[in-house]
């Protein structure tokens, strides 16, 4: 930046700081905190920005990210980097379905489908909540999943990548097999039919998979594509 400082926004899956067998996020952040003389900033997307890193400290911070396997490129695909979930079960008394504990495994399956379609490097926003209150803002994700009951979700599609457009209801009260059955063909279509630089949500609008919702007052309108 203008002051000669560096910043790194670190992906924190669903905002949960913990060590896992494949990466040591909690331990790594402790080591970074001991070495870092700048700031840590929480982001609205559950991530953490390591801010105001002096140029002479940049390499040592990067080395710690690599050592504890928490650099973004080492821990997440583009889809996972743009994911978010609320806590849902067992923490939230309003939850009707899993969210934080379930979304990572669903992303594993969706990542496999994206790779099969040749879209492994494409960023798509996906968010999940355990109830319609939408604490993880699923209604502005290109793929939004809202819990309806144990193991079932409403699927919303077509929101803007940058959150500038709401998603439209595409399928109601569906489980994992139906979620995959709905999304996998759309990934294939997107790969084959998209315009240059066109985002997934925008493609779904243009191809009339779902209607465009450009204002909240239109969110509950009944007409929507099947």
PDB file of C-alpha atoms in Angstrom:
ATOM      1  CA  UNK A   1       0.000   0.000   0.000  1.00  0.00           C
ATOM      2  CA  UNK A   2       1.010   3.680   0.052  1.00  0.00           C
ATOM      3  CA  UNK A   3       2.750   3.285   3.402  1.00  0.00           C
ATOM      4  CA  UNK A   4       4.834   0.354   2.169  1.00  0.00           C
ATOM      5  CA  UNK A   5       2.947  -2.148   4.309  1.00  0.00           C
ATOM      6  CA  UNK A   6       1.568  -5.556   3.301  1.00  0.00           C
ATOM      7  CA  UNK A   7      -1.727  -7.266   4.140  1.00  0.00           C
ATOM      8  CA  UNK A   8      -2.815 -10.895   3.924  1.00  0.00           C
ATOM      9  CA  UNK A   9      -6.455 -11.958   4.268  1.00  0.00           C
ATOM     10  CA  UNK A  10      -6.346 -15.461   5.693  1.00  0.00           C
ATOM     11  CA  UNK A  11      -9.217 -17.854   4.992  1.00  0.00           C
ATOM     12  CA  UNK A  12     -10.809 -19.132   8.219  1.00  0.00           C
ATOM     13  CA  UNK A  13     -13.298 -21.841   7.291  1.00  0.00           C
ATOM     14  CA  UNK A  14     -16.652 -20.817   8.783  1.00  0.00           C
ATOM     15  CA  UNK A  15     -14.781 -18.536  11.182  1.00  0.00           C
ATOM     16  CA  UNK A  16     -13.552 -21.433  13.310  1.00  0.00           C
ATOM     17  CA  UNK A  17      -9.949 -21.168  14.539  1.00  0.00           C
ATOM     18  CA  UNK A  18      -8.720 -24.651  15.436  1.00  0.00           C
ATOM     19  CA  UNK A  19      -5.906 -27.080  14.716  1.00  0.00           C
ATOM     20  CA  UNK A  20      -6.707 -30.012  12.435  1.00  0.00           C
ATOM     21  CA  UNK A  21      -4.677 -32.958  11.287  1.00  0.00           C
ATOM     22  CA  UNK A  22      -4.011 -31.386   7.892  1.00  0.00           C
ATOM     23  CA  UNK A  23      -3.379 -27.814   9.042  1.00  0.00           C
ATOM     24  CA  UNK A  24      -2.593 -26.059  12.326  1.00  0.00           C
ATOM     25  CA  UNK A  25      -4.553 -22.842  12.189  1.00  0.00           C
ATOM     26  CA  UNK A  26      -4.642 -22.083  15.920  1.00  0.00           C
ATOM     27  CA  UNK A  27      -0.966 -22.849  16.496  1.00  0.00           C
ATOM     28  CA  UNK A  28       0.065 -21.042  13.336  1.00  0.00           C
ATOM     29  CA  UNK A  29      -1.838 -17.891  14.270  1.00  0.00           C
ATOM     30  CA  UNK A  30      -0.249 -17.924  17.721  1.00  0.00           C
ATOM     31  CA  UNK A  31       3.193 -18.040  16.108  1.00  0.00           C
ATOM     32  CA  UNK A  32       2.251 -15.249  13.705  1.00  0.00           C
ATOM     33  CA  UNK A  33       0.887 -13.136  16.579  1.00  0.00           C
ATOM     34  CA  UNK A  34       4.195 -13.502  18.418  1.00  0.00           C
ATOM     35  CA  UNK A  35       6.153 -12.340  15.368  1.00  0.00           C
ATOM     36  CA  UNK A  36       3.741  -9.744  13.960  1.00  0.00           C
ATOM     37  CA  UNK A  37       3.961  -6.115  15.086  1.00  0.00           C
ATOM     38  CA  UNK A  38       1.006  -4.916  13.004  1.00  0.00           C
ATOM     39  CA  UNK A  39      -2.695  -5.606  13.366  1.00  0.00           C
ATOM     40  CA  UNK A  40      -5.238  -8.403  13.007  1.00  0.00           C
ATOM     41  CA  UNK A  41      -8.559  -7.397  11.460  1.00  0.00           C
ATOM     42  CA  UNK A  42     -11.735  -9.489  11.385  1.00  0.00           C
ATOM     43  CA  UNK A  43     -13.608  -9.433   8.086  1.00  0.00           C
ATOM     44  CA  UNK A  44     -17.402  -9.632   7.497  1.00  0.00           C
ATOM     45  CA  UNK A  45     -16.815 -12.966   5.704  1.00  0.00           C
ATOM     46  CA  UNK A  46     -15.451 -14.758   8.789  1.00  0.00           C
ATOM     47  CA  UNK A  47     -11.826 -14.365   7.691  1.00  0.00           C
ATOM     48  CA  UNK A  48      -8.824 -12.645   9.291  1.00  0.00           C
ATOM     49  CA  UNK A  49      -6.582  -9.999   7.729  1.00  0.00           C
ATOM     50  CA  UNK A  50      -2.979  -9.882   8.907  1.00  0.00           C
ATOM     51  CA  UNK A  51      -2.506  -6.150   8.413  1.00  0.00           C
ATOM     52  CA  UNK A  52       0.326  -3.648   8.267  1.00  0.00           C
ATOM     53  CA  UNK A  53       3.120  -6.150   7.773  1.00  0.00           C
ATOM     54  CA  UNK A  54       6.396  -4.332   7.293  1.00  0.00           C
ATOM     55  CA  UNK A  55       8.255  -5.185   4.097  1.00  0.00           C
ATOM     56  CA  UNK A  56      11.135  -6.681   6.057  1.00  0.00           C
ATOM     57  CA  UNK A  57       8.734  -9.023   7.922  1.00  0.00           C
ATOM     58  CA  UNK A  58       6.749 -10.204   4.886  1.00  0.00           C
ATOM     59  CA  UNK A  59       8.909 -13.249   4.162  1.00  0.00           C
ATOM     60  CA  UNK A  60       8.820 -14.493   7.770  1.00  0.00           C
ATOM     61  CA  UNK A  61       5.018 -14.225   7.920  1.00  0.00           C
ATOM     62  CA  UNK A  62       4.720 -16.089   4.627  1.00  0.00           C
ATOM     63  CA  UNK A  63       7.074 -18.772   5.947  1.00  0.00           C
ATOM     64  CA  UNK A  64       4.843 -19.304   8.996  1.00  0.00           C
ATOM     65  CA  UNK A  65       1.752 -19.577   6.791  1.00  0.00           C
ATOM     66  CA  UNK A  66       3.506 -22.286   4.813  1.00  0.00           C
ATOM     67  CA  UNK A  67       5.009 -24.056   7.836  1.00  0.00           C
ATOM     68  CA  UNK A  68       1.615 -24.570   9.482  1.00  0.00           C
ATOM     69  CA  UNK A  69      -0.114 -25.244   6.126  1.00  0.00           C
ATOM     70  CA  UNK A  70      -2.578 -22.394   6.504  1.00  0.00           C
ATOM     71  CA  UNK A  71      -1.745 -20.294   3.448  1.00  0.00           C
ATOM     72  CA  UNK A  72      -4.941 -19.943   1.420  1.00  0.00           C
ATOM     73  CA  UNK A  73      -3.558 -21.873  -1.530  1.00  0.00           C
ATOM     74  CA  UNK A  74      -2.654 -24.788   0.755  1.00  0.00           C
ATOM     75  CA  UNK A  75      -5.975 -25.167   2.552  1.00  0.00           C
ATOM     76  CA  UNK A  76      -8.791 -24.254   0.180  1.00  0.00           C
ATOM     77  CA  UNK A  77     -10.117 -24.391  -3.371  1.00  0.00           C
ATOM     78  CA  UNK A  78     -11.687 -21.277  -4.924  1.00  0.00           C
ATOM     79  CA  UNK A  79     -15.172 -22.552  -4.004  1.00  0.00           C
ATOM     80  CA  UNK A  80     -14.181 -23.126  -0.376  1.00  0.00           C
ATOM     81  CA  UNK A  81     -12.437 -19.753  -0.188  1.00  0.00           C
ATOM     82  CA  UNK A  82     -15.778 -18.151  -1.055  1.00  0.00           C
ATOM     83  CA  UNK A  83     -17.881 -20.228   1.355  1.00  0.00           C
ATOM     84  CA  UNK A  84     -19.546 -19.302   4.620  1.00  0.00           C
ATOM     85  CA  UNK A  85     -21.785 -21.066   7.139  1.00  0.00           C
ATOM     86  CA  UNK A  86     -23.539 -20.149  10.355  1.00  0.00           C
ATOM     87  CA  UNK A  87     -22.926 -22.208  13.507  1.00  0.00           C
ATOM     88  CA  UNK A  88     -26.345 -23.985  13.479  1.00  0.00           C
ATOM     89  CA  UNK A  89     -26.279 -27.265  15.468  1.00  0.00           C
ATOM     90  CA  UNK A  90     -25.390 -27.702  18.285  1.00  0.00           C
ATOM     91  CA  UNK A  91     -24.840 -24.055  19.218  1.00  0.00           C
ATOM     92  CA  UNK A  92     -27.912 -22.246  17.902  1.00  0.00           C
ATOM     93  CA  UNK A  93     -31.353 -22.969  19.306  1.00  0.00           C
ATOM     94  CA  UNK A  94     -32.999 -21.695  16.107  1.00  0.00           C
ATOM     95  CA  UNK A  95     -31.263 -24.177  13.800  1.00  0.00           C
ATOM     96  CA  UNK A  96     -33.376 -26.672  11.877  1.00  0.00           C
ATOM     97  CA  UNK A  97     -30.504 -28.242   9.907  1.00  0.00           C
ATOM     98  CA  UNK A  98     -26.725 -28.574  10.059  1.00  0.00           C
ATOM     99  CA  UNK A  99     -24.564 -25.823   8.586  1.00  0.00           C
ATOM    100  CA  UNK A 100     -21.017 -25.252   9.917  1.00  0.00           C
ATOM    101  CA  UNK A 101     -20.445 -28.973  10.547  1.00  0.00           C
ATOM    102  CA  UNK A 102     -21.914 -30.043   7.191  1.00  0.00           C
ATOM    103  CA  UNK A 103     -20.921 -27.482   4.549  1.00  0.00           C
ATOM    104  CA  UNK A 104     -17.229 -28.553   4.386  1.00  0.00           C
ATOM    105  CA  UNK A 105     -18.135 -32.117   3.367  1.00  0.00           C
ATOM    106  CA  UNK A 106     -20.674 -30.885   0.816  1.00  0.00           C
ATOM    107  CA  UNK A 107     -18.001 -28.645  -0.674  1.00  0.00           C
ATOM    108  CA  UNK A 108     -15.761 -31.706  -1.051  1.00  0.00           C
ATOM    109  CA  UNK A 109     -18.406 -33.231  -3.329  1.00  0.00           C
ATOM    110  CA  UNK A 110     -19.074 -29.994  -5.200  1.00  0.00           C
ATOM    111  CA  UNK A 111     -15.344 -29.464  -5.724  1.00  0.00           C
ATOM    112  CA  UNK A 112     -15.147 -32.898  -7.329  1.00  0.00           C
ATOM    113  CA  UNK A 113     -18.023 -31.985  -9.636  1.00  0.00           C
ATOM    114  CA  UNK A 114     -16.412 -28.663 -10.545  1.00  0.00           C
ATOM    115  CA  UNK A 115     -13.113 -30.377 -11.304  1.00  0.00           C
ATOM    116  CA  UNK A 116     -14.901 -32.905 -13.500  1.00  0.00           C
ATOM    117  CA  UNK A 117     -16.522 -30.024 -15.392  1.00  0.00           C
ATOM    118  CA  UNK A 118     -13.185 -28.238 -15.845  1.00  0.00           C
ATOM    119  CA  UNK A 119     -14.090 -25.504 -13.365  1.00  0.00           C
ATOM    120  CA  UNK A 120     -11.680 -26.299 -10.530  1.00  0.00           C
ATOM    121  CA  UNK A 121     -10.094 -22.842 -10.697  1.00  0.00           C
ATOM    122  CA  UNK A 122     -13.359 -20.885 -10.877  1.00  0.00           C
ATOM    123  CA  UNK A 123     -14.545 -18.930  -7.847  1.00  0.00           C
ATOM    124  CA  UNK A 124     -18.222 -19.338  -6.962  1.00  0.00           C
ATOM    125  CA  UNK A 125     -19.795 -18.054  -3.756  1.00  0.00           C
ATOM    126  CA  UNK A 126     -21.619 -20.616  -1.604  1.00  0.00           C
ATOM    127  CA  UNK A 127     -23.222 -20.075   1.785  1.00  0.00           C
ATOM    128  CA  UNK A 128     -25.331 -22.204   4.111  1.00  0.00           C
ATOM    129  CA  UNK A 129     -27.482 -21.543   7.161  1.00  0.00           C
ATOM    130  CA  UNK A 130     -29.395 -23.816   9.468  1.00  0.00           C
ATOM    131  CA  UNK A 131     -32.561 -21.706   9.341  1.00  0.00           C
ATOM    132  CA  UNK A 132     -34.158 -18.912   7.273  1.00  0.00           C
ATOM    133  CA  UNK A 133     -32.720 -16.139   9.479  1.00  0.00           C
ATOM    134  CA  UNK A 134     -29.713 -16.241   7.157  1.00  0.00           C
ATOM    135  CA  UNK A 135     -26.888 -15.294   9.526  1.00  0.00           C
ATOM    136  CA  UNK A 136     -24.274 -16.328   6.913  1.00  0.00           C
ATOM    137  CA  UNK A 137     -26.067 -14.247   4.233  1.00  0.00           C
ATOM    138  CA  UNK A 138     -26.990 -17.156   1.916  1.00  0.00           C
ATOM    139  CA  UNK A 139     -29.452 -15.009  -0.003  1.00  0.00           C
ATOM    140  CA  UNK A 140     -26.623 -13.075  -1.660  1.00  0.00           C
ATOM    141  CA  UNK A 141     -24.501 -16.145  -2.514  1.00  0.00           C
ATOM    142  CA  UNK A 142     -24.473 -17.599  -6.017  1.00  0.00           C
ATOM    143  CA  UNK A 143     -25.336 -20.905  -4.334  1.00  0.00           C
ATOM    144  CA  UNK A 144     -27.406 -20.396  -1.186  1.00  0.00           C
ATOM    145  CA  UNK A 145     -28.588 -23.238   1.051  1.00  0.00           C
ATOM    146  CA  UNK A 146     -31.091 -22.542   3.833  1.00  0.00           C
ATOM    147  CA  UNK A 147     -32.021 -25.242   6.338  1.00  0.00           C
ATOM    148  CA  UNK A 148     -35.641 -26.422   6.394  1.00  0.00           C
ATOM    149  CA  UNK A 149     -35.346 -29.541   8.548  1.00  0.00           C
ATOM    150  CA  UNK A 150     -32.855 -32.273   9.469  1.00  0.00           C
ATOM    151  CA  UNK A 151     -30.763 -32.854   6.342  1.00  0.00           C
ATOM    152  CA  UNK A 152     -32.935 -30.731   4.035  1.00  0.00           C
ATOM    153  CA  UNK A 153     -32.462 -27.280   2.536  1.00  0.00           C
ATOM    154  CA  UNK A 154     -33.967 -24.716   0.209  1.00  0.00           C
ATOM    155  CA  UNK A 155     -31.605 -24.012  -2.697  1.00  0.00           C
ATOM    156  CA  UNK A 156     -31.263 -20.446  -3.952  1.00  0.00           C
ATOM    157  CA  UNK A 157     -29.374 -19.577  -7.137  1.00  0.00           C
ATOM    158  CA  UNK A 158     -28.483 -16.565  -9.241  1.00  0.00           C
ATOM    159  CA  UNK A 159     -27.206 -14.022  -6.729  1.00  0.00           C
ATOM    160  CA  UNK A 160     -24.363 -11.724  -7.730  1.00  0.00           C
ATOM    161  CA  UNK A 161     -20.778 -12.772  -7.038  1.00  0.00           C
ATOM    162  CA  UNK A 162     -20.168  -9.467  -5.250  1.00  0.00           C
ATOM    163  CA  UNK A 163     -23.497  -9.597  -3.406  1.00  0.00           C
ATOM    164  CA  UNK A 164     -25.156  -7.022  -5.647  1.00  0.00           C
ATOM    165  CA  UNK A 165     -28.145  -9.240  -6.474  1.00  0.00           C
ATOM    166  CA  UNK A 166     -30.333 -11.629  -4.483  1.00  0.00           C
ATOM    167  CA  UNK A 167     -30.687 -15.310  -5.269  1.00  0.00           C
ATOM    168  CA  UNK A 168     -34.001 -16.858  -6.325  1.00  0.00           C
ATOM    169  CA  UNK A 169     -35.559 -20.003  -4.906  1.00  0.00           C
ATOM    170  CA  UNK A 170     -34.712 -22.920  -7.212  1.00  0.00           C
ATOM    171  CA  UNK A 171     -35.519 -26.066  -5.224  1.00  0.00           C
ATOM    172  CA  UNK A 172     -37.371 -26.541  -1.916  1.00  0.00           C
ATOM    173  CA  UNK A 173     -36.727 -28.927   0.947  1.00  0.00           C
ATOM    174  CA  UNK A 174     -34.072 -31.079  -0.732  1.00  0.00           C
ATOM    175  CA  UNK A 175     -31.360 -33.342   0.682  1.00  0.00           C
ATOM    176  CA  UNK A 176     -27.758 -33.833  -0.432  1.00  0.00           C
ATOM    177  CA  UNK A 177     -28.450 -36.183  -3.342  1.00  0.00           C
ATOM    178  CA  UNK A 178     -30.965 -33.726  -4.759  1.00  0.00           C
ATOM    179  CA  UNK A 179     -28.645 -30.767  -4.189  1.00  0.00           C
ATOM    180  CA  UNK A 180     -25.928 -32.491  -6.205  1.00  0.00           C
ATOM    181  CA  UNK A 181     -28.406 -33.595  -8.866  1.00  0.00           C
ATOM    182  CA  UNK A 182     -29.529 -29.985  -9.246  1.00  0.00           C
ATOM    183  CA  UNK A 183     -26.079 -28.376  -9.321  1.00  0.00           C
ATOM    184  CA  UNK A 184     -23.876 -30.792 -11.250  1.00  0.00           C
ATOM    185  CA  UNK A 185     -25.700 -30.359 -14.608  1.00  0.00           C
ATOM    186  CA  UNK A 186     -25.655 -26.590 -14.120  1.00  0.00           C
ATOM    187  CA  UNK A 187     -21.870 -26.677 -13.677  1.00  0.00           C
ATOM    188  CA  UNK A 188     -21.580 -28.500 -16.996  1.00  0.00           C
ATOM    189  CA  UNK A 189     -23.875 -26.016 -18.730  1.00  0.00           C
ATOM    190  CA  UNK A 190     -21.968 -23.088 -17.243  1.00  0.00           C
ATOM    191  CA  UNK A 191     -18.657 -24.456 -18.510  1.00  0.00           C
ATOM    192  CA  UNK A 192     -19.994 -24.960 -22.042  1.00  0.00           C
ATOM    193  CA  UNK A 193     -22.240 -21.926 -22.464  1.00  0.00           C
ATOM    194  CA  UNK A 194     -20.860 -19.053 -20.404  1.00  0.00           C
ATOM    195  CA  UNK A 195     -19.634 -15.809 -21.895  1.00  0.00           C
ATOM    196  CA  UNK A 196     -16.081 -14.654 -21.279  1.00  0.00           C
ATOM    197  CA  UNK A 197     -15.736 -13.447 -17.703  1.00  0.00           C
ATOM    198  CA  UNK A 198     -19.337 -14.337 -16.864  1.00  0.00           C
ATOM    199  CA  UNK A 199     -19.927 -15.385 -13.261  1.00  0.00           C
ATOM    200  CA  UNK A 200     -21.971 -18.457 -12.358  1.00  0.00           C
ATOM    201  CA  UNK A 201     -24.871 -16.504 -10.876  1.00  0.00           C
ATOM    202  CA  UNK A 202     -25.031 -14.173 -13.860  1.00  0.00           C
ATOM    203  CA  UNK A 203     -25.013 -17.120 -16.262  1.00  0.00           C
ATOM    204  CA  UNK A 204     -27.979 -18.650 -14.449  1.00  0.00           C
ATOM    205  CA  UNK A 205     -29.917 -15.406 -14.901  1.00  0.00           C
ATOM    206  CA  UNK A 206     -29.015 -15.033 -18.576  1.00  0.00           C
ATOM    207  CA  UNK A 207     -29.894 -18.652 -19.327  1.00  0.00           C
ATOM    208  CA  UNK A 208     -33.210 -18.246 -17.460  1.00  0.00           C
ATOM    209  CA  UNK A 209     -32.501 -21.000 -14.947  1.00  0.00           C
ATOM    210  CA  UNK A 210     -33.779 -18.562 -12.306  1.00  0.00           C
ATOM    211  CA  UNK A 211     -35.277 -15.105 -12.451  1.00  0.00           C
ATOM    212  CA  UNK A 212     -33.300 -11.988 -11.590  1.00  0.00           C
ATOM    213  CA  UNK A 213     -34.017 -10.409  -8.209  1.00  0.00           C
ATOM    214  CA  UNK A 214     -32.527  -6.941  -8.119  1.00  0.00           C
ATOM    215  CA  UNK A 215     -34.482  -5.629  -5.104  1.00  0.00           C
ATOM    216  CA  UNK A 216     -35.586  -7.113  -1.805  1.00  0.00           C
ATOM    217  CA  UNK A 217     -39.229  -6.178  -2.439  1.00  0.00           C
ATOM    218  CA  UNK A 218     -39.248  -8.749  -5.268  1.00  0.00           C
ATOM    219  CA  UNK A 219     -37.725 -11.602  -3.271  1.00  0.00           C
ATOM    220  CA  UNK A 220     -40.988 -13.360  -2.404  1.00  0.00           C
ATOM    221  CA  UNK A 221     -42.658 -12.975  -5.790  1.00  0.00           C
ATOM    222  CA  UNK A 222     -44.164 -16.298  -6.786  1.00  0.00           C
ATOM    223  CA  UNK A 223     -42.951 -16.543 -10.370  1.00  0.00           C
ATOM    224  CA  UNK A 224     -39.619 -18.345 -10.612  1.00  0.00           C
ATOM    225  CA  UNK A 225     -38.062 -20.878 -12.933  1.00  0.00           C
ATOM    226  CA  UNK A 226     -38.273 -24.564 -12.098  1.00  0.00           C
TER     227      UNK A 226
END
